[in-house]
PDB file of N, CA and C in Angstrom:
ATOM      1  N   MET A  19     -24.011 -46.335 -16.136  1.00  0.00           N
ATOM      2  CA  MET A  19     -23.480 -47.103 -15.961  1.00  0.00           C
ATOM      3  C   MET A  19     -22.389 -47.356 -15.034  1.00  0.00           C
ATOM      4  N   SER A  20     -21.686 -45.766 -14.481  1.00  0.00           N
ATOM      5  CA  SER A  20     -20.837 -45.653 -13.501  1.00  0.00           C
ATOM      6  C   SER A  20     -21.656 -46.119 -11.948  1.00  0.00           C
ATOM      7  N   THR A  21     -23.051 -45.823 -12.124  1.00  0.00           N
ATOM      8  CA  THR A  21     -23.800 -45.878 -10.866  1.00  0.00           C
ATOM      9  C   THR A  21     -23.714 -47.198 -10.463  1.00  0.00           C
ATOM     10  N   ALA A  22     -23.968 -48.528 -11.072  1.00  0.00           N
ATOM     11  CA  ALA A  22     -23.901 -49.868 -11.072  1.00  0.00           C
ATOM     12  C   ALA A  22     -22.707 -49.956 -10.634  1.00  0.00           C
ATOM     13  N   MET A  23     -21.529 -49.791 -11.280  1.00  0.00           N
ATOM     14  CA  MET A  23     -20.085 -50.098 -10.548  1.00  0.00           C
ATOM     15  C   MET A  23     -19.531 -49.572  -9.214  1.00  0.00           C
ATOM     16  N   THR A  24     -20.642 -47.975  -9.094  1.00  0.00           N
ATOM     17  CA  THR A  24     -20.234 -47.759  -7.449  1.00  0.00           C
ATOM     18  C   THR A  24     -20.981 -48.805  -6.423  1.00  0.00           C
ATOM     19  N   PHE A  25     -22.147 -49.358  -6.564  1.00  0.00           N
ATOM     20  CA  PHE A  25     -22.834 -49.923  -5.588  1.00  0.00           C
ATOM     21  C   PHE A  25     -22.083 -50.984  -5.189  1.00  0.00           C
ATOM     22  N   GLY A  26     -21.463 -51.700  -6.340  1.00  0.00           N
ATOM     23  CA  GLY A  26     -20.607 -52.833  -6.151  1.00  0.00           C
ATOM     24  C   GLY A  26     -19.211 -53.208  -5.368  1.00  0.00           C
ATOM     25  N   GLN A  27     -18.760 -51.759  -5.461  1.00  0.00           N
ATOM     26  CA  GLN A  27     -17.522 -51.432  -5.000  1.00  0.00           C
ATOM     27  C   GLN A  27     -17.339 -51.771  -3.661  1.00  0.00           C
ATOM     28  N   LYS A  28     -15.911 -52.241  -3.088  1.00  0.00           N
ATOM     29  CA  LYS A  28     -16.046 -52.414  -1.280  1.00  0.00           C
ATOM     30  C   LYS A  28     -15.513 -50.863  -0.989  1.00  0.00           C
ATOM     31  N   SER A  29     -15.516 -50.806   0.203  1.00  0.00           N
ATOM     32  CA  SER A  29     -15.771 -49.615   0.545  1.00  0.00           C
ATOM     33  C   SER A  29     -13.626 -49.664   0.985  1.00  0.00           C
ATOM     34  N   PHE A  30     -13.075 -48.173   0.894  1.00  0.00           N
ATOM     35  CA  PHE A  30     -11.319 -48.134   0.835  1.00  0.00           C
ATOM     36  C   PHE A  30     -11.296 -48.234   2.394  1.00  0.00           C
ATOM     37  N   LYS A  31     -10.224 -49.054   2.692  1.00  0.00           N
ATOM     38  CA  LYS A  31      -9.539 -48.956   3.658  1.00  0.00           C
ATOM     39  C   LYS A  31      -8.266 -48.723   3.850  1.00  0.00           C
ATOM     40  N   PRO A  32      -8.068 -47.736   4.483  1.00  0.00           N
ATOM     41  CA  PRO A  32      -6.622 -47.044   4.566  1.00  0.00           C
ATOM     42  C   PRO A  32      -5.880 -47.825   5.205  1.00  0.00           C
ATOM     43  N   LYS A  33      -4.722 -48.038   4.864  1.00  0.00           N
ATOM     44  CA  LYS A  33      -3.356 -48.751   5.664  1.00  0.00           C
ATOM     45  C   LYS A  33      -1.518 -48.077   5.547  1.00  0.00           C
ATOM     46  N   PRO A  34      -1.214 -48.387   6.575  1.00  0.00           N
ATOM     47  CA  PRO A  34      -0.021 -47.313   6.739  1.00  0.00           C
ATOM     48  C   PRO A  34       0.835 -47.489   5.783  1.00  0.00           C
ATOM     49  N   PRO A  35       1.291 -46.150   5.641  1.00  0.00           N
ATOM     50  CA  PRO A  35       2.802 -45.930   4.387  1.00  0.00           C
ATOM     51  C   PRO A  35       3.588 -47.324   4.670  1.00  0.00           C
ATOM     52  N   ASP A  36       3.968 -47.576   3.423  1.00  0.00           N
ATOM     53  CA  ASP A  36       5.124 -48.398   3.314  1.00  0.00           C
ATOM     54  C   ASP A  36       6.213 -47.732   3.753  1.00  0.00           C
ATOM     55  N   LYS A  37       7.406 -48.442   4.480  1.00  0.00           N
ATOM     56  CA  LYS A  37       9.044 -47.936   4.541  1.00  0.00           C
ATOM     57  C   LYS A  37       9.456 -47.089   3.612  1.00  0.00           C
ATOM     58  N   GLY A  38       9.760 -46.183   3.896  1.00  0.00           N
ATOM     59  CA  GLY A  38      10.137 -45.198   2.795  1.00  0.00           C
ATOM     60  C   GLY A  38       9.062 -44.144   2.216  1.00  0.00           C
ATOM     61  N   SER A  39       7.890 -43.968   2.374  1.00  0.00           N
ATOM     62  CA  SER A  39       7.112 -42.923   2.112  1.00  0.00           C
ATOM     63  C   SER A  39       6.215 -42.644   3.398  1.00  0.00           C
ATOM     64  N   PHE A  40       5.905 -41.526   3.597  1.00  0.00           N
ATOM     65  CA  PHE A  40       5.414 -40.820   4.749  1.00  0.00           C
ATOM     66  C   PHE A  40       4.486 -39.822   4.397  1.00  0.00           C
ATOM     67  N   PRO A  41       3.616 -39.339   5.529  1.00  0.00           N
ATOM     68  CA  PRO A  41       2.869 -38.242   4.758  1.00  0.00           C
ATOM     69  C   PRO A  41       3.750 -37.151   5.051  1.00  0.00           C
ATOM     70  N   LEU A  42       2.771 -36.193   4.374  1.00  0.00           N
ATOM     71  CA  LEU A  42       3.586 -34.766   4.083  1.00  0.00           C
ATOM     72  C   LEU A  42       3.454 -34.131   5.874  1.00  0.00           C
ATOM     73  N   ASP A  43       4.371 -33.085   5.728  1.00  0.00           N
ATOM     74  CA  ASP A  43       4.323 -32.486   6.915  1.00  0.00           C
ATOM     75  C   ASP A  43       3.264 -31.055   6.752  1.00  0.00           C
ATOM     76  N   HIS A  44       1.966 -31.315   6.549  1.00  0.00           N
ATOM     77  CA  HIS A  44       1.281 -30.077   6.290  1.00  0.00           C
ATOM     78  C   HIS A  44       1.209 -28.929   7.355  1.00  0.00           C
ATOM     79  N   GLU A  45       1.506 -29.493   8.448  1.00  0.00           N
ATOM     80  CA  GLU A  45       1.086 -28.495   9.675  1.00  0.00           C
ATOM     81  C   GLU A  45       2.671 -27.855  10.310  1.00  0.00           C
ATOM     82  N   GLY A  46       3.733 -28.333   9.598  1.00  0.00           N
ATOM     83  CA  GLY A  46       5.100 -27.723   9.801  1.00  0.00           C
ATOM     84  C   GLY A  46       5.193 -28.219  11.079  1.00  0.00           C
ATOM     85  N   GLU A  47       4.682 -29.358  11.677  1.00  0.00           N
ATOM     86  CA  GLU A  47       5.660 -29.662  13.247  1.00  0.00           C
ATOM     87  C   GLU A  47       6.870 -30.068  13.167  1.00  0.00           C
ATOM     88  N   CYS A  48       7.633 -30.077  12.009  1.00  0.00           N
ATOM     89  CA  CYS A  48       8.960 -30.774  11.901  1.00  0.00           C
ATOM     90  C   CYS A  48       9.583 -29.806  11.021  1.00  0.00           C
ATOM     91  N   ARG A  49       9.231 -28.647  10.547  1.00  0.00           N
ATOM     92  CA  ARG A  49      10.272 -27.820   9.799  1.00  0.00           C
ATOM     93  C   ARG A  49      11.247 -26.695  10.239  1.00  0.00           C
ATOM     94  N   GLU A  50      11.206 -27.179  11.245  1.00  0.00           N
ATOM     95  CA  GLU A  50      12.689 -26.401  12.044  1.00  0.00           C
ATOM     96  C   GLU A  50      13.700 -27.339  12.012  1.00  0.00           C
ATOM     97  N   PHE A  51      13.337 -29.077  11.973  1.00  0.00           N
ATOM     98  CA  PHE A  51      14.637 -29.987  11.881  1.00  0.00           C
ATOM     99  C   PHE A  51      14.768 -29.781  10.630  1.00  0.00           C
ATOM    100  N   LYS A  52      13.748 -29.684   9.713  1.00  0.00           N
ATOM    101  CA  LYS A  52      14.160 -29.837   8.346  1.00  0.00           C
ATOM    102  C   LYS A  52      14.916 -28.570   7.571  1.00  0.00           C
ATOM    103  N   GLU A  53      14.819 -27.626   7.825  1.00  0.00           N
ATOM    104  CA  GLU A  53      15.566 -26.318   7.897  1.00  0.00           C
ATOM    105  C   GLU A  53      16.857 -26.388   8.583  1.00  0.00           C
ATOM    106  N   ILE A  54      17.132 -26.893   9.306  1.00  0.00           N
ATOM    107  CA  ILE A  54      18.711 -27.178  10.119  1.00  0.00           C
ATOM    108  C   ILE A  54      19.200 -28.316   9.087  1.00  0.00           C
ATOM    109  N   PHE A  55      18.226 -29.487   9.101  1.00  0.00           N
ATOM    110  CA  PHE A  55      18.903 -30.553   8.078  1.00  0.00           C
ATOM    111  C   PHE A  55      19.395 -29.886   6.925  1.00  0.00           C
ATOM    112  N   MET A  56      18.687 -29.243   5.814  1.00  0.00           N
ATOM    113  CA  MET A  56      18.587 -28.826   4.743  1.00  0.00           C
ATOM    114  C   MET A  56      19.844 -27.958   4.634  1.00  0.00           C
ATOM    115  N   GLN A  57      20.235 -27.047   5.774  1.00  0.00           N
ATOM    116  CA  GLN A  57      21.019 -26.020   6.056  1.00  0.00           C
ATOM    117  C   GLN A  57      22.434 -26.642   6.023  1.00  0.00           C
ATOM    118  N   CYS A  58      22.121 -27.503   6.865  1.00  0.00           N
ATOM    119  CA  CYS A  58      23.627 -28.553   6.885  1.00  0.00           C
ATOM    120  C   CYS A  58      24.037 -29.288   5.538  1.00  0.00           C
ATOM    121  N   ILE A  59      22.709 -29.394   4.764  1.00  0.00           N
ATOM    122  CA  ILE A  59      23.256 -30.294   3.526  1.00  0.00           C
ATOM    123  C   ILE A  59      23.975 -29.470   2.507  1.00  0.00           C
ATOM    124  N   ARG A  60      23.320 -27.922   2.523  1.00  0.00           N
ATOM    125  CA  ARG A  60      23.891 -27.053   1.477  1.00  0.00           C
ATOM    126  C   ARG A  60      25.032 -26.451   1.657  1.00  0.00           C
ATOM    127  N   SER A  61      25.503 -26.454   3.398  1.00  0.00           N
ATOM    128  CA  SER A  61      26.515 -25.987   3.513  1.00  0.00           C
ATOM    129  C   SER A  61      27.760 -26.841   3.631  1.00  0.00           C
ATOM    130  N   ASN A  62      27.428 -28.423   3.437  1.00  0.00           N
ATOM    131  CA  ASN A  62      28.510 -29.309   3.322  1.00  0.00           C
ATOM    132  C   ASN A  62      28.501 -30.027   1.987  1.00  0.00           C
ATOM    133  N   GLN A  63      28.444 -29.189   0.798  1.00  0.00           N
ATOM    134  CA  GLN A  63      28.152 -29.538  -0.829  1.00  0.00           C
ATOM    135  C   GLN A  63      27.024 -31.085  -0.872  1.00  0.00           C
ATOM    136  N   TYR A  64      26.254 -31.198  -0.092  1.00  0.00           N
ATOM    137  CA  TYR A  64      25.268 -32.250  -0.385  1.00  0.00           C
ATOM    138  C   TYR A  64      26.050 -33.667   0.647  1.00  0.00           C
ATOM    139  N   ASP A  65      26.775 -33.482   1.241  1.00  0.00           N
ATOM    140  CA  ASP A  65      27.478 -34.932   1.685  1.00  0.00           C
ATOM    141  C   ASP A  65      26.439 -34.983   3.139  1.00  0.00           C
ATOM    142  N   SER A  66      25.592 -35.837   2.736  1.00  0.00           N
ATOM    143  CA  SER A  66      24.926 -36.349   3.861  1.00  0.00           C
ATOM    144  C   SER A  66      25.585 -36.518   5.166  1.00  0.00           C
ATOM    145  N   HIS A  67      26.778 -37.642   4.840  1.00  0.00           N
ATOM    146  CA  HIS A  67      27.459 -38.394   6.181  1.00  0.00           C
ATOM    147  C   HIS A  67      27.736 -37.248   7.017  1.00  0.00           C
ATOM    148  N   LYS A  68      27.859 -35.887   6.551  1.00  0.00           N
ATOM    149  CA  LYS A  68      28.503 -34.997   7.368  1.00  0.00           C
ATOM    150  C   LYS A  68      27.027 -33.940   8.268  1.00  0.00           C
ATOM    151  N   CYS A  69      25.702 -34.685   8.069  1.00  0.00           N
ATOM    152  CA  CYS A  69      24.784 -34.285   8.617  1.00  0.00           C
ATOM    153  C   CYS A  69      23.593 -35.092   9.172  1.00  0.00           C
ATOM    154  N   ARG A  70      24.642 -36.286   9.729  1.00  0.00           N
ATOM    155  CA  ARG A  70      24.065 -37.425  10.261  1.00  0.00           C
ATOM    156  C   ARG A  70      22.910 -36.958  11.602  1.00  0.00           C
ATOM    157  N   LEU A  71      23.585 -36.290  12.230  1.00  0.00           N
ATOM    158  CA  LEU A  71      23.166 -35.753  13.558  1.00  0.00           C
ATOM    159  C   LEU A  71      21.767 -34.883  13.244  1.00  0.00           C
ATOM    160  N   GLU A  72      21.815 -34.146  12.275  1.00  0.00           N
ATOM    161  CA  GLU A  72      20.676 -33.564  11.798  1.00  0.00           C
ATOM    162  C   GLU A  72      19.622 -34.093  11.434  1.00  0.00           C
ATOM    163  N   SER A  73      19.957 -35.459  10.227  1.00  0.00           N
ATOM    164  CA  SER A  73      18.946 -36.140   9.996  1.00  0.00           C
ATOM    165  C   SER A  73      18.264 -37.036  10.970  1.00  0.00           C
ATOM    166  N   LYS A  74      19.221 -37.564  11.757  1.00  0.00           N
ATOM    167  CA  LYS A  74      18.312 -38.381  13.154  1.00  0.00           C
ATOM    168  C   LYS A  74      17.565 -37.747  13.768  1.00  0.00           C
ATOM    169  N   ASP A  75      17.715 -36.035  13.987  1.00  0.00           N
ATOM    170  CA  ASP A  75      16.794 -35.299  14.913  1.00  0.00           C
ATOM    171  C   ASP A  75      15.515 -35.223  14.146  1.00  0.00           C
ATOM    172  N   TYR A  76      15.735 -35.239  12.614  1.00  0.00           N
ATOM    173  CA  TYR A  76      14.420 -34.741  11.925  1.00  0.00           C
ATOM    174  C   TYR A  76      13.502 -36.145  11.493  1.00  0.00           C
ATOM    175  N   LEU A  77      14.298 -37.189  11.560  1.00  0.00           N
ATOM    176  CA  LEU A  77      13.652 -38.663  11.936  1.00  0.00           C
ATOM    177  C   LEU A  77      13.011 -38.661  12.799  1.00  0.00           C
ATOM    178  N   LYS A  78      13.670 -38.251  14.244  1.00  0.00           N
ATOM    179  CA  LYS A  78      13.169 -38.573  15.269  1.00  0.00           C
ATOM    180  C   LYS A  78      11.704 -37.756  15.406  1.00  0.00           C
ATOM    181  N   CYS A  79      11.883 -36.482  15.204  1.00  0.00           N
ATOM    182  CA  CYS A  79      10.356 -35.374  14.961  1.00  0.00           C
ATOM    183  C   CYS A  79       9.688 -36.170  14.563  1.00  0.00           C
ATOM    184  N   ARG A  80       9.877 -36.711  13.229  1.00  0.00           N
ATOM    185  CA  ARG A  80       8.897 -37.223  12.547  1.00  0.00           C
ATOM    186  C   ARG A  80       8.493 -38.495  13.108  1.00  0.00           C
ATOM    187  N   MET A  81       8.879 -39.276  13.966  1.00  0.00           N
ATOM    188  CA  MET A  81       8.440 -40.240  14.512  1.00  0.00           C
ATOM    189  C   MET A  81       7.565 -40.183  15.882  1.00  0.00           C
ATOM    190  N   ASP A  82       8.152 -39.203  16.690  1.00  0.00           N
ATOM    191  CA  ASP A  82       7.678 -38.789  17.747  1.00  0.00           C
ATOM    192  C   ASP A  82       5.884 -37.810  17.630  1.00  0.00           C
ATOM    193  N   ARG A  83       5.722 -37.224  16.243  1.00  0.00           N
ATOM    194  CA  ARG A  83       4.597 -36.720  15.828  1.00  0.00           C
ATOM    195  C   ARG A  83       3.840 -37.677  14.943  1.00  0.00           C
ATOM    196  N   ASP A  84       4.212 -39.073  14.976  1.00  0.00           N
ATOM    197  CA  ASP A  84       3.612 -39.989  14.010  1.00  0.00           C
ATOM    198  C   ASP A  84       3.290 -39.445  12.621  1.00  0.00           C
ATOM    199  N   LEU A  85       4.542 -39.148  12.192  1.00  0.00           N
ATOM    200  CA  LEU A  85       4.443 -38.531  10.575  1.00  0.00           C
ATOM    201  C   LEU A  85       4.993 -39.727  10.160  1.00  0.00           C
ATOM    202  N   MET A  86       5.757 -40.640  10.719  1.00  0.00           N
ATOM    203  CA  MET A  86       6.086 -41.893   9.969  1.00  0.00           C
ATOM    204  C   MET A  86       5.774 -42.770  11.349  1.00  0.00           C
ATOM    205  N   LYS A  87       6.261 -44.203  10.748  1.00  0.00           N
ATOM    206  CA  LYS A  87       6.229 -45.245  11.659  1.00  0.00           C
ATOM    207  C   LYS A  87       7.695 -45.684  12.204  1.00  0.00           C
ATOM    208  N   LYS A  88       7.032 -45.567  13.683  1.00  0.00           N
ATOM    209  CA  LYS A  88       8.439 -45.637  15.057  1.00  0.00           C
ATOM    210  C   LYS A  88       9.137 -46.863  14.239  1.00  0.00           C
ATOM    211  N   GLU A  89      10.294 -46.704  14.351  1.00  0.00           N
ATOM    212  CA  GLU A  89      11.175 -47.638  14.314  1.00  0.00           C
ATOM    213  C   GLU A  89      12.592 -47.588  15.505  1.00  0.00           C
ATOM    214  N   PRO A  90      13.172 -48.227  15.437  1.00  0.00           N
ATOM    215  CA  PRO A  90      14.524 -48.464  16.081  1.00  0.00           C
ATOM    216  C   PRO A  90      15.319 -47.405  15.012  1.00  0.00           C
ATOM    217  N   LEU A  91      16.273 -46.344  15.683  1.00  0.00           N
ATOM    218  CA  LEU A  91      17.271 -45.641  14.768  1.00  0.00           C
ATOM    219  C   LEU A  91      18.358 -46.488  14.130  1.00  0.00           C
ATOM    220  N   GLU A  92      18.496 -47.726  14.921  1.00  0.00           N
ATOM    221  CA  GLU A  92      19.282 -48.658  14.263  1.00  0.00           C
ATOM    222  C   GLU A  92      18.965 -49.318  12.909  1.00  0.00           C
ATOM    223  N   ARG A  93      17.701 -49.306  12.922  1.00  0.00           N
ATOM    224  CA  ARG A  93      17.182 -50.014  11.779  1.00  0.00           C
ATOM    225  C   ARG A  93      17.505 -48.757  10.494  1.00  0.00           C
ATOM    226  N   LEU A  94      17.210 -47.694  10.832  1.00  0.00           N
ATOM    227  CA  LEU A  94      17.383 -46.537  10.057  1.00  0.00           C
ATOM    228  C   LEU A  94      18.970 -46.307   9.397  1.00  0.00           C
ATOM    229  N   GLY A  95      19.642 -46.662   9.988  1.00  0.00           N
ATOM    230  CA  GLY A  95      21.113 -46.620   9.500  1.00  0.00           C
ATOM    231  C   GLY A  95      22.092 -46.028  10.855  1.00  0.00           C
ATOM    232  N   PHE A  96      21.790 -45.684  11.756  1.00  0.00           N
ATOM    233  CA  PHE A  96      22.236 -45.077  12.706  1.00  0.00           C
ATOM    234  C   PHE A  96      22.676 -45.966  13.891  1.00  0.00           C
ATOM    235  N   GLN A  97      23.329 -47.192  13.431  1.00  0.00           N
ATOM    236  CA  GLN A  97      24.391 -48.114  14.528  1.00  0.00           C
ATOM    237  C   GLN A  97      25.336 -47.270  15.333  1.00  0.00           C
ATOM    238  N   GLY A  98      25.543 -47.414  16.114  1.00  0.00           N
ATOM    239  CA  GLY A  98      26.745 -46.994  17.027  1.00  0.00           C
ATOM    240  C   GLY A  98      26.716 -45.617  16.786  1.00  0.00           C
ATOM    241  N   GLU A  99      26.078 -44.893  17.030  1.00  0.00           N
ATOM    242  CA  GLU A  99      25.945 -43.685  16.599  1.00  0.00           C
ATOM    243  C   GLU A  99      26.016 -42.987  18.121  1.00  0.00           C
ATOM    244  N   ASN A 100      27.109 -41.649  18.178  1.00  0.00           N
ATOM    245  CA  ASN A 100      27.220 -41.582  19.608  1.00  0.00           C
ATOM    246  C   ASN A 100      25.765 -40.479  20.089  1.00  0.00           C
ATOM    247  N   GLU A 101      25.178 -40.836  21.125  1.00  0.00           N
ATOM    248  CA  GLU A 101      24.031 -40.520  22.022  1.00  0.00           C
ATOM    249  C   GLU A 101      23.822 -39.140  22.558  1.00  0.00           C
ATOM    250  N   GLU A 102      24.403 -38.355  21.789  1.00  0.00           N
ATOM    251  CA  GLU A 102      24.956 -37.072  22.107  1.00  0.00           C
ATOM    252  C   GLU A 102      23.349 -36.618  22.576  1.00  0.00           C
ATOM    253  N   THR A 103      23.236 -35.478  23.159  1.00  0.00           N
ATOM    254  CA  THR A 103      21.830 -34.978  23.324  1.00  0.00           C
ATOM    255  C   THR A 103      21.687 -34.072  22.103  1.00  0.00           C
ATOM    256  N   THR A 104      20.437 -34.211  21.695  1.00  0.00           N
ATOM    257  CA  THR A 104      20.257 -33.617  19.966  1.00  0.00           C
ATOM    258  C   THR A 104      19.054 -32.850  20.560  1.00  0.00           C
ATOM    259  N   ALA A 105      18.785 -31.787  19.253  1.00  0.00           N
ATOM    260  CA  ALA A 105      17.880 -30.563  19.449  1.00  0.00           C
ATOM    261  C   ALA A 105      16.246 -31.039  19.932  1.00  0.00           C
ATOM    262  N   THR A 106      16.268 -32.585  19.266  1.00  0.00           N
ATOM    263  CA  THR A 106      15.018 -33.202  19.756  1.00  0.00           C
ATOM    264  C   THR A 106      14.867 -33.477  21.188  1.00  0.00           C
ATOM    265  N   ASP A 107      15.894 -33.760  21.700  1.00  0.00           N
ATOM    266  CA  ASP A 107      15.835 -34.122  23.104  1.00  0.00           C
ATOM    267  C   ASP A 107      15.424 -32.993  23.993  1.00  0.00           C
ATOM    268  N   GLU A 108      15.960 -31.967  23.789  1.00  0.00           N
ATOM    269  CA  GLU A 108      16.129 -30.402  24.291  1.00  0.00           C
ATOM    270  C   GLU A 108      14.574 -29.907  24.309  1.00  0.00           C
ATOM    271  N   ARG A 109      13.646 -30.502  23.260  1.00  0.00           N
ATOM    272  CA  ARG A 109      12.332 -29.595  23.217  1.00  0.00           C
ATOM    273  C   ARG A 109      11.063 -30.389  24.066  1.00  0.00           C
TER     274      ARG A 109
END
């Protein structure tokens, strides 16, 4: 019975992830940025506002390595951010 259903099914066509979901970093390409962000978050009692630059670096790393869809940082909540040299720019 399951064989008949298999032949009639359409092939699966993957699509890019929706905003807010993205592939896991299995290769650890952005591990260093994640660790810096997590260390900042912990040392600031989980106040993410105090770790915006670290968050920005992590998101830039993910976009640069195609681990998430590339979008302008302004669309991710970084309007008017000070464009200081970040760890991502130095690598």
